[in-house]
Amino acid sequence: MATSPPASASAVGSSVPRADGPPKVTGASRYVDDLPAMPGEIFGRTVRSPVPRGILRGVRFDPAFDWSDVTVVLAEDVPVNVVALILDDQPILGTGKVNHAYEPIVLLGCADRLKLSRALQAVTLDIDPLPPVLDMRAALEGEEILWGTDNVIKRYLITKGCADAERERSEAAIDAALARCEVVVTGTYASHHQEQLYIEPQGVIAWWDEAGAHATGSIQCPFYVQKAFLKAFGLPADRIHITQSVTGGGFGGKEEYPSIIALHAALLARKSGRPVRMIYDRTEDIEATTKRHPASCEITSGCDRDGTLRALKIRVLMDGGAYATLSQVVLSRGALHASGAYRWDDVWIEATAVATNTPPNGAFRGFGAPQTIWAIERHLDRVAGELGCDPLDLKAKNVLRPGDSTATGQVLRESVAGEECIAKAIAASGYRQKRAAGPVVRGRVARGIGLSVFMHGAGFTGSGERYYKGKIAVDLAPGGRLRIRTASTDIGQGTETVFRQIAADAAGLPLDRVEFEVPCTTTVPDSGPTVASRTVMVVGSILEAAARELASRVREEQEAARQPRAAQEGQASSAAPPALSFEEAADRLLAREGKVTSLKQYEPPSYVRWDDEAYKGDAYPCFGWACDVAEVEVDLDTFEVTVVDFWSAADVGKAIHPVMCKGQIEGGSLQAIGWALSEEIVWQGGKIRNPRMTNYIIPTSLDAPPFHVVLVEAPFPFGPGGGAKGIGEMPMDGGAPAVAAAVEHATGIAARALPLTPERLFEAARGAEAPRTAAGRGERARRYRSSSTVRRARSICRRSRGCSMRSGGRSGSRARRRGARRASAARARC
Amino acid sequence: MQSFTYIRPSTPAEAIAAMAGGGPGTRFLAGGTTLYDLMKLGVEGPLRVIDITRLDALARFDTSGPHELVFGALARMSDVAADRRLKEDYPALSEAMWKAASQQLRNMARVGGNLLQRTRCAYFRGGAPFACNKREPGSGCAARDGMDRGNALLGASDACAAVYPGDWAVALVAFDAVVDTLSPRGERSIPLAELHREPGSTPEVETTLAPDELIVRIRVPRSGAGRGSTYHKIRDRESYAFALTSAAVAVRLSAGVVAEARVALGGVATRPWRSPEAENVLLGQPLTEDVAQSAGQAAFAAASPGVHNAFKVELGAQTITDALMIARQRAEQP
């Protein structure tokens, strides 16, 4: 007797094996450069500007070189020379003006890879250099105009309370509100470029045939590439086939940039009539592709003597680089997170993105929020110092609670878990006891602990989802199987696995009945881009509805088959076993209808209201919440910082796959630690001096602390699987300020700029910028405040150390190694 | 990259013969971890590559000899690093291996080729539009007014301040190692201290080896200070990074004072840098932390720091101090 498959033990909430695990571990996965060569395929390379700014007078080709089998593409070969994105200001190939070093000018293609690299040397760009503007403040001053009329790519103003007025009066109003406050603190906080450094560099294979243009590659958002092709080539959408190959990480770096490399490959393919393989090596990838926007935040805050936060004024400045790319959206998210996870009565935030002659910056995990959260968290640590209280008390007192409103006036209704995250992180880490004990100095190593509190808006900002109308399709496949068709890509973060979990549970089927189709723009609907921590929360929720609907159609078919027979046999239909199994019913339905699909389109919760003009309302449907605690050891002689323990209590709504969810938090936190301590793009004259993995220093597993992740689940009623919220980006937000707070606790050095490299800490300790005295600290901590006291203290430590000197390696290395085992490849995982 | 002729001899004599017929565009290939890298960067463009990895006789090493340790030039770094006797008797040599590169690279790289790795100076490796006298003799030095965080404080000239990046050679120079070579003119021995040249006015010439000369083995005379030694390396992250500063130190204590002292520095000089200045401070003194500190400072007395590398004066001195304290503890163990 046929039965329908048993409703599986719930897949959601359990850490099922990753769908992409075995092929990746066994080497079966094919990344773009692993794909076999197509007949006639050639390689593509890019000739780039060696200078950051100038006038392109011409391009010369060495007449002694044999160009007969080299395809050359210049700007004049491009039908519409613009990379379609938001402002359409970036040319596909530079012409006339050169606006940043590494700007692409000429494309070359050749079947012989060695000849191609020689051809690259045989091209000379005649550029009259102009003085570049490499500093964002100089760009804002506008002495040299590079972009638009004033170098300003975008400016936002967010106001609340008394600052709600037209612009001039608004600033005066916030100044007046600040003047009325009992404690006013001002400071400026800077953050720097960061390279995504995904494991797999960017790469695309493109070709043309009777069906149109094709591009396959390492792509986060296939429909962005489709949009770029629509504009550049004037093709209809059904003749553009953008397919994702297995992708080795993105972190935002493969959100918008792949449009450029895919356009380049397609241009060469169009001109040569052959498939073109274009794969960047690491150096080209670091030099040419986007990075995190550097930012500077000037903050003035006012509060009551008891620590109640009142008024906040912030000027955010971000460096967009030479073209707008996604800067206005990054800036928006940065501005919307600039007030932190706290309640303020009166707010004035002015955020500006300017253009400089540096390579364009773009999407990177966190998307502007890590920069402003770094600033507000560091600032509140200073406010706490002024008040003589622990930063924890100040932050816990003011953290947003249900019923409170954010800087945009968004009233928080449900799924508000800041307090719970703080409580759990504090309990797990022993923060209070360790803070109260003061920094522990053993020998010359000072240990300290610090925290950060933050929230991260999940999903698109404002009306984004209403505008985008993301879709997903679930097809019925033979044998009662479901096939998910979505443009939400799996780039290593686990989309395929969690989507199969969500669909299986919604349909009441076992996990292995659900398939995931390779995303291609002509076969899957546009689900919206794989960004903004929206994949699980937004696309996952329509997936859940689609899978549920499809399964119910099959069950109706089962029901329809049973009723006539039950009536015939005179049995009570409810007690009768189904006449058809789920598989049989599905196949019957499929045979009758040919194609059975459920297509769903996303509708944001009806309460979400956003005014894009006034920048008011529900900036996000909900927020994720978190509290990070870092414990560090600082070597007072070498100023090396070792993160010895790291706790993160993070509210994810509902963990669909707890292991991968924790993996996101560990990996994001490690990426934040790298940003805080060692990662640094070294610039000289607008060019990057360290475009290699040997000198752009990301943490290795040995540098990873033991991560203690506490998952908090405050369900979002509109999230899938029982309330999941986005988690991809939030873990990038809190690491840097938590580490800096811990370093301050250990040493008294109050860093306001990233990264906290040993030589910067050394300079700070020398007293170049003597840190302010924070109240409530032990006498011992105070001894480390300035150069002479550091030296005296060091020699005291040395004399009292005896022979219990560590026997080699760095302190804490044992703890690190312990942590390394747990966290190994945490970054690689996402 | 360009095409090249690949030759795989099976004896050292064949290798030398192949090289003799080769001319300037010929290179020996061992582990390939440096050569391939430099070929990709356009620094090296050999026309002929002589793969010596099948010369099995050169892969053996022996750390048990009564008078000296002998390392065939083709011994793998990972094998030498794992040698238990070396770990016990000459921890500095073992640690210099362990703290270099990554396990994957150590599995490929050989101890002879390791000595010849070239500088990590970004201007040298990056090339145009930045000038580099080492890469293009006479073109100038972009590091002089550029980013000099990675530049040498010791042994630099007007033409070049690129740091010698290795660890192994630094430890070897502390122990007065000798390099045996083979060429068409026969065998000879070169003290390791004389293998690398300071840049002077010809930074492109990095060693005293003739172009057709092959390193066949490294010999280290036994020393009473072997057990009291360490290789201490400070870097930007815990592993897989070149030294910001490093120190190979070895001490033998007798009647409470230093009877033998060996101090060499890495990450701060244009070649593996022995510091007799530091050694002289230590000799005859009790090895207290103050004395160690003085030794560290003495090593940098002649340092000429630049803009971004000035912190290495203090960091380097401290590295020596720390290394000496670790070495003392080991030397005192029965």
mmCIF file of N, CA, C and O in Angstrom, chain A residues 314-378:
data_model
loop_
_atom_site.group_PDB
_atom_site.id
_atom_site.type_symbol
_atom_site.label_atom_id
_atom_site.label_comp_id
_atom_site.label_asym_id
_atom_site.label_seq_id
_atom_site.Cartn_x
_atom_site.Cartn_y
_atom_site.Cartn_z
ATOM 1 N N ILE A 314 26.024 64.084 14.362
ATOM 2 C CA ILE A 314 27.102 63.339 13.702
ATOM 3 C C ILE A 314 27.287 63.856 12.282
ATOM 4 O O ILE A 314 26.306 64.098 11.562
ATOM 5 N N ARG A 315 28.550 63.998 11.908
ATOM 6 C CA ARG A 315 28.872 64.211 10.493
ATOM 7 C C ARG A 315 29.649 62.992 10.019
ATOM 8 O O ARG A 315 30.722 62.709 10.521
ATOM 9 N N VAL A 316 29.060 62.282 9.077
ATOM 10 C CA VAL A 316 29.714 61.108 8.504
ATOM 11 C C VAL A 316 30.285 61.510 7.143
ATOM 12 O O VAL A 316 29.586 62.133 6.345
ATOM 13 N N LEU A 317 31.545 61.146 6.906
ATOM 14 C CA LEU A 317 32.135 61.382 5.595
ATOM 15 C C LEU A 317 32.699 60.062 5.083
ATOM 16 O O LEU A 317 33.449 59.393 5.795
ATOM 17 N N MET A 318 32.279 59.684 3.893
ATOM 18 C CA MET A 318 32.784 58.439 3.311
ATOM 19 C C MET A 318 33.459 58.718 1.978
ATOM 20 O O MET A 318 33.026 59.582 1.221
ATOM 21 N N ASP A 319 34.496 57.923 1.726
ATOM 22 C CA ASP A 319 35.251 58.032 0.478
ATOM 23 C C ASP A 319 34.710 57.014 -0.520
ATOM 24 O O ASP A 319 34.887 55.815 -0.359
ATOM 25 N N GLY A 320 34.027 57.529 -1.550
ATOM 26 C CA GLY A 320 33.420 56.627 -2.532
ATOM 27 C C GLY A 320 34.400 56.127 -3.584
ATOM 28 O O GLY A 320 34.108 55.177 -4.291
ATOM 29 N N GLY A 321 35.552 56.782 -3.677
ATOM 30 C CA GLY A 321 36.442 56.460 -4.795
ATOM 31 C C GLY A 321 35.974 57.178 -6.051
ATOM 32 O O GLY A 321 35.137 58.083 -5.998
ATOM 33 N N ALA A 322 36.500 56.778 -7.194
ATOM 34 C CA ALA A 322 36.341 57.570 -8.416
ATOM 35 C C ALA A 322 34.929 57.565 -8.999
ATOM 36 O O ALA A 322 34.546 58.504 -9.693
ATOM 37 N N TYR A 323 34.169 56.511 -8.757
ATOM 38 C CA TYR A 323 32.810 56.445 -9.330
ATOM 39 C C TYR A 323 31.809 56.079 -8.239
ATOM 40 O O TYR A 323 32.174 55.548 -7.187
ATOM 41 N N ALA A 324 30.546 56.312 -8.532
ATOM 42 C CA ALA A 324 29.524 56.219 -7.485
ATOM 43 C C ALA A 324 29.244 54.774 -7.057
ATOM 44 O O ALA A 324 28.923 54.534 -5.900
ATOM 45 N N THR A 325 29.400 53.828 -7.934
ATOM 46 C CA THR A 325 29.018 52.423 -7.665
ATOM 47 C C THR A 325 27.814 52.381 -6.731
ATOM 48 O O THR A 325 26.765 52.931 -7.032
ATOM 49 N N LEU A 326 27.981 51.754 -5.541
ATOM 50 C CA LEU A 326 26.862 51.643 -4.597
ATOM 51 C C LEU A 326 27.001 52.630 -3.444
ATOM 52 O O LEU A 326 26.346 52.480 -2.414
ATOM 53 N N SER A 327 27.888 53.626 -3.609
ATOM 54 C CA SER A 327 28.223 54.492 -2.473
ATOM 55 C C SER A 327 27.002 55.106 -1.805
ATOM 56 O O SER A 327 26.947 55.213 -0.580
ATOM 57 N N GLN A 328 26.014 55.514 -2.584
ATOM 58 C CA GLN A 328 24.881 56.187 -1.945
ATOM 59 C C GLN A 328 24.098 55.237 -1.043
ATOM 60 O O GLN A 328 23.554 55.650 -0.023
ATOM 61 N N VAL A 329 24.090 53.970 -1.380
ATOM 62 C CA VAL A 329 23.360 53.015 -0.558
ATOM 63 C C VAL A 329 24.189 52.617 0.660
ATOM 64 O O VAL A 329 23.669 52.439 1.759
ATOM 65 N N VAL A 330 25.503 52.495 0.431
ATOM 66 C CA VAL A 330 26.396 52.211 1.555
ATOM 67 C C VAL A 330 26.315 53.356 2.561
ATOM 68 O O VAL A 330 26.214 53.149 3.770
ATOM 69 N N LEU A 331 26.332 54.573 2.034
ATOM 70 C CA LEU A 331 26.257 55.754 2.890
ATOM 71 C C LEU A 331 24.949 55.766 3.674
ATOM 72 O O LEU A 331 24.916 56.083 4.865
ATOM 73 N N SER A 332 23.870 55.408 2.991
ATOM 74 C CA SER A 332 22.562 55.379 3.638
ATOM 75 C C SER A 332 22.569 54.421 4.819
ATOM 76 O O SER A 332 22.178 54.758 5.937
ATOM 77 N N ARG A 333 23.082 53.213 4.593
ATOM 78 C CA ARG A 333 23.078 52.244 5.690
ATOM 79 C C ARG A 333 24.011 52.709 6.816
ATOM 80 O O ARG A 333 23.712 52.550 7.993
ATOM 81 N N GLY A 334 25.125 53.313 6.401
ATOM 82 C CA GLY A 334 26.031 53.845 7.427
ATOM 83 C C GLY A 334 25.336 54.895 8.269
ATOM 84 O O GLY A 334 25.400 54.876 9.505
ATOM 85 N N ALA A 335 24.641 55.818 7.614
ATOM 86 C CA ALA A 335 23.951 56.892 8.338
ATOM 87 C C ALA A 335 22.858 56.336 9.244
ATOM 88 O O ALA A 335 22.676 56.783 10.382
ATOM 89 N N LEU A 336 22.145 55.329 8.732
ATOM 90 C CA LEU A 336 21.028 54.776 9.510
ATOM 91 C C LEU A 336 21.505 53.990 10.728
ATOM 92 O O LEU A 336 20.732 53.737 11.643
ATOM 93 N N HIS A 337 22.774 53.589 10.729
ATOM 94 C CA HIS A 337 23.306 52.866 11.886
ATOM 95 C C HIS A 337 24.195 53.750 12.762
ATOM 96 O O HIS A 337 24.735 53.283 13.760
ATOM 97 N N ALA A 338 24.330 55.033 12.373
ATOM 98 C CA ALA A 338 25.298 55.890 13.063
ATOM 99 C C ALA A 338 24.908 56.196 14.504
ATOM 100 O O ALA A 338 25.753 56.477 15.344
ATOM 101 N N SER A 339 23.610 56.141 14.809
ATOM 102 C CA SER A 339 23.191 56.449 16.187
ATOM 103 C C SER A 339 23.266 55.209 17.075
ATOM 104 O O SER A 339 22.920 55.274 18.256
ATOM 105 N N GLY A 340 23.722 54.085 16.489
ATOM 106 C CA GLY A 340 23.908 52.889 17.296
ATOM 107 C C GLY A 340 22.589 52.252 17.701
ATOM 108 O O GLY A 340 21.532 52.540 17.136
ATOM 109 N N ALA A 341 22.672 51.410 18.690
ATOM 110 C CA ALA A 341 21.488 50.662 19.137
ATOM 111 C C ALA A 341 20.823 51.371 20.303
ATOM 112 O O ALA A 341 20.346 50.736 21.238
ATOM 113 N N TYR A 342 20.790 52.724 20.239
ATOM 114 C CA TYR A 342 20.401 53.480 21.436
ATOM 115 C C TYR A 342 19.268 54.463 21.189
ATOM 116 O O TYR A 342 19.010 54.871 20.068
ATOM 117 N N ARG A 343 18.664 54.818 22.272
ATOM 118 C CA ARG A 343 17.556 55.763 22.309
ATOM 119 C C ARG A 343 18.112 57.185 22.425
ATOM 120 O O ARG A 343 18.954 57.451 23.290
ATOM 121 N N TRP A 344 17.715 58.058 21.544
ATOM 122 C CA TRP A 344 18.107 59.478 21.621
ATOM 123 C C TRP A 344 16.847 60.310 21.437
ATOM 124 O O TRP A 344 16.006 59.968 20.615
ATOM 125 N N ASP A 345 16.766 61.408 22.133
ATOM 126 C CA ASP A 345 15.607 62.285 21.954
ATOM 127 C C ASP A 345 15.750 63.101 20.672
ATOM 128 O O ASP A 345 14.806 63.235 19.898
ATOM 129 N N ASP A 346 16.927 63.667 20.527
ATOM 130 C CA ASP A 346 17.157 64.592 19.405
ATOM 131 C C ASP A 346 18.373 64.118 18.610
ATOM 132 O O ASP A 346 19.430 63.874 19.194
ATOM 133 N N VAL A 347 18.184 64.015 17.309
ATOM 134 C CA VAL A 347 19.268 63.486 16.471
ATOM 135 C C VAL A 347 19.441 64.347 15.227
ATOM 136 O O VAL A 347 18.450 64.791 14.622
ATOM 137 N N TRP A 348 20.691 64.550 14.873
ATOM 138 C CA TRP A 348 21.022 65.222 13.609
ATOM 139 C C TRP A 348 22.210 64.487 13.007
ATOM 140 O O TRP A 348 23.295 64.479 13.562
ATOM 141 N N ILE A 349 21.967 63.822 11.899
ATOM 142 C CA ILE A 349 23.052 63.078 11.246
ATOM 143 C C ILE A 349 23.161 63.557 9.810
ATOM 144 O O ILE A 349 22.210 63.435 9.037
ATOM 145 N N GLU A 350 24.322 64.105 9.471
ATOM 146 C CA GLU A 350 24.555 64.490 8.089
ATOM 147 C C GLU A 350 25.623 63.548 7.528
ATOM 148 O O GLU A 350 26.702 63.431 8.085
ATOM 149 N N ALA A 351 25.271 62.886 6.461
ATOM 150 C CA ALA A 351 26.196 61.911 5.888
ATOM 151 C C ALA A 351 26.502 62.284 4.457
ATOM 152 O O ALA A 351 25.594 62.569 3.671
ATOM 153 N N THR A 352 27.788 62.269 4.123
ATOM 154 C CA THR A 352 28.217 62.701 2.794
ATOM 155 C C THR A 352 29.194 61.689 2.218
ATOM 156 O O THR A 352 30.108 61.255 2.917
ATOM 157 N N ALA A 353 28.985 61.334 0.979
ATOM 158 C CA ALA A 353 29.963 60.510 0.266
ATOM 159 C C ALA A 353 30.580 61.346 -0.827
ATOM 160 O O ALA A 353 29.860 62.000 -1.593
ATOM 161 N N VAL A 354 31.903 61.359 -0.884
ATOM 162 C CA VAL A 354 32.587 62.152 -1.903
ATOM 163 C C VAL A 354 33.387 61.250 -2.828
ATOM 164 O O VAL A 354 33.725 60.119 -2.477
ATOM 165 N N ALA A 355 33.701 61.805 -3.989
ATOM 166 C CA ALA A 355 34.532 61.081 -4.955
ATOM 167 C C ALA A 355 35.984 61.513 -4.796
ATOM 168 O O ALA A 355 36.265 62.684 -4.518
ATOM 169 N N THR A 356 36.885 60.561 -4.933
ATOM 170 C CA THR A 356 38.325 60.848 -4.945
ATOM 171 C C THR A 356 38.931 60.096 -6.136
ATOM 172 O O THR A 356 38.247 59.299 -6.776
ATOM 173 N N ASN A 357 40.219 60.299 -6.353
ATOM 174 C CA ASN A 357 40.888 59.578 -7.442
ATOM 175 C C ASN A 357 41.477 58.250 -6.945
ATOM 176 O O ASN A 357 42.605 57.900 -7.254
ATOM 177 N N THR A 358 40.710 57.540 -6.147
ATOM 178 C CA THR A 358 41.112 56.192 -5.739
ATOM 179 C C THR A 358 40.135 55.209 -6.384
ATOM 180 O O THR A 358 39.033 55.594 -6.789
ATOM 181 N N PRO A 359 40.522 53.957 -6.514
ATOM 182 C CA PRO A 359 39.604 53.001 -7.143
ATOM 183 C C PRO A 359 38.260 52.987 -6.405
ATOM 184 O O PRO A 359 38.219 53.149 -5.184
ATOM 185 N N PRO A 360 37.161 52.818 -7.139
ATOM 186 C CA PRO A 360 35.841 52.897 -6.516
ATOM 187 C C PRO A 360 35.692 51.896 -5.379
ATOM 188 O O PRO A 360 36.120 50.749 -5.483
ATOM 189 N N ASN A 361 35.099 52.368 -4.284
ATOM 190 C CA ASN A 361 34.766 51.465 -3.183
ATOM 191 C C ASN A 361 33.356 50.946 -3.381
ATOM 192 O O ASN A 361 32.558 51.538 -4.103
ATOM 193 N N GLY A 362 33.046 49.844 -2.732
ATOM 194 C CA GLY A 362 31.733 49.257 -2.981
ATOM 195 C C GLY A 362 31.231 48.423 -1.824
ATOM 196 O O GLY A 362 31.569 48.660 -0.662
ATOM 197 N N ALA A 363 30.443 47.433 -2.181
ATOM 198 C CA ALA A 363 29.784 46.630 -1.165
ATOM 199 C C ALA A 363 30.797 45.791 -0.411
ATOM 200 O O ALA A 363 31.710 45.210 -0.994
ATOM 201 N N PHE A 364 30.637 45.743 0.879
ATOM 202 C CA PHE A 364 31.428 44.843 1.728
ATOM 203 C C PHE A 364 30.616 44.583 2.983
ATOM 204 O O PHE A 364 30.192 45.517 3.648
ATOM 205 N N ARG A 365 30.412 43.319 3.255
ATOM 206 C CA ARG A 365 29.743 42.856 4.480
ATOM 207 C C ARG A 365 29.606 43.957 5.529
ATOM 208 O O ARG A 365 30.592 44.466 6.047
ATOM 209 N N GLY A 366 28.372 44.304 5.820
ATOM 210 C CA GLY A 366 28.100 45.374 6.779
ATOM 211 C C GLY A 366 27.679 46.662 6.086
ATOM 212 O O GLY A 366 26.874 47.409 6.601
ATOM 213 N N PHE A 367 28.272 46.928 4.902
ATOM 214 C CA PHE A 367 27.748 47.923 3.965
ATOM 215 C C PHE A 367 27.622 49.300 4.604
ATOM 216 O O PHE A 367 26.561 49.909 4.594
ATOM 217 N N GLY A 368 28.710 49.772 5.198
ATOM 218 C CA GLY A 368 28.683 51.114 5.800
ATOM 219 C C GLY A 368 28.423 51.109 7.287
ATOM 220 O O GLY A 368 28.860 52.017 8.003
ATOM 221 N N ALA A 369 27.711 50.109 7.771
ATOM 222 C CA ALA A 369 27.375 50.078 9.203
ATOM 223 C C ALA A 369 28.605 49.847 10.095
ATOM 224 O O ALA A 369 28.730 50.494 11.139
ATOM 225 N N PRO A 370 29.526 48.964 9.728
ATOM 226 C CA PRO A 370 30.680 48.777 10.626
ATOM 227 C C PRO A 370 31.449 50.078 10.868
ATOM 228 O O PRO A 370 31.956 50.296 11.967
ATOM 229 N N GLN A 371 31.489 50.943 9.844
ATOM 230 C CA GLN A 371 32.245 52.183 9.986
ATOM 231 C C GLN A 371 31.591 53.108 11.017
ATOM 232 O O GLN A 371 32.277 53.729 11.834
ATOM 233 N N THR A 372 30.252 53.238 10.942
ATOM 234 C CA THR A 372 29.602 54.180 11.857
ATOM 235 C C THR A 372 29.403 53.556 13.237
ATOM 236 O O THR A 372 29.400 54.255 14.249
ATOM 237 N N ILE A 373 29.267 52.241 13.282
ATOM 238 C CA ILE A 373 29.129 51.580 14.589
ATOM 239 C C ILE A 373 30.465 51.623 15.331
ATOM 240 O O ILE A 373 30.512 51.808 16.548
ATOM 241 N N TRP A 374 31.554 51.477 14.591
ATOM 242 C CA TRP A 374 32.882 51.680 15.203
ATOM 243 C C TRP A 374 32.917 53.044 15.896
ATOM 244 O O TRP A 374 33.341 53.166 17.045
ATOM 245 N N ALA A 375 32.419 54.064 15.200
ATOM 246 C CA ALA A 375 32.497 55.425 15.730
ATOM 247 C C ALA A 375 31.612 55.614 16.960
ATOM 248 O O ALA A 375 32.066 56.111 17.993
ATOM 249 N N ILE A 376 30.356 55.204 16.860
ATOM 250 C CA ILE A 376 29.445 55.489 17.981
ATOM 251 C C ILE A 376 29.823 54.654 19.207
ATOM 252 O O ILE A 376 29.739 55.119 20.350
ATOM 253 N N GLU A 377 30.305 53.433 18.993
ATOM 254 C CA GLU A 377 30.694 52.609 20.135
ATOM 255 C C GLU A 377 31.933 53.175 20.829
ATOM 256 O O GLU A 377 32.002 53.238 22.054
ATOM 257 N N ARG A 378 32.925 53.587 20.037
ATOM 258 C CA ARG A 378 34.115 54.204 20.628
ATOM 259 C C ARG A 378 33.728 55.488 21.363
ATOM 260 O O ARG A 378 34.235 55.801 22.434
#
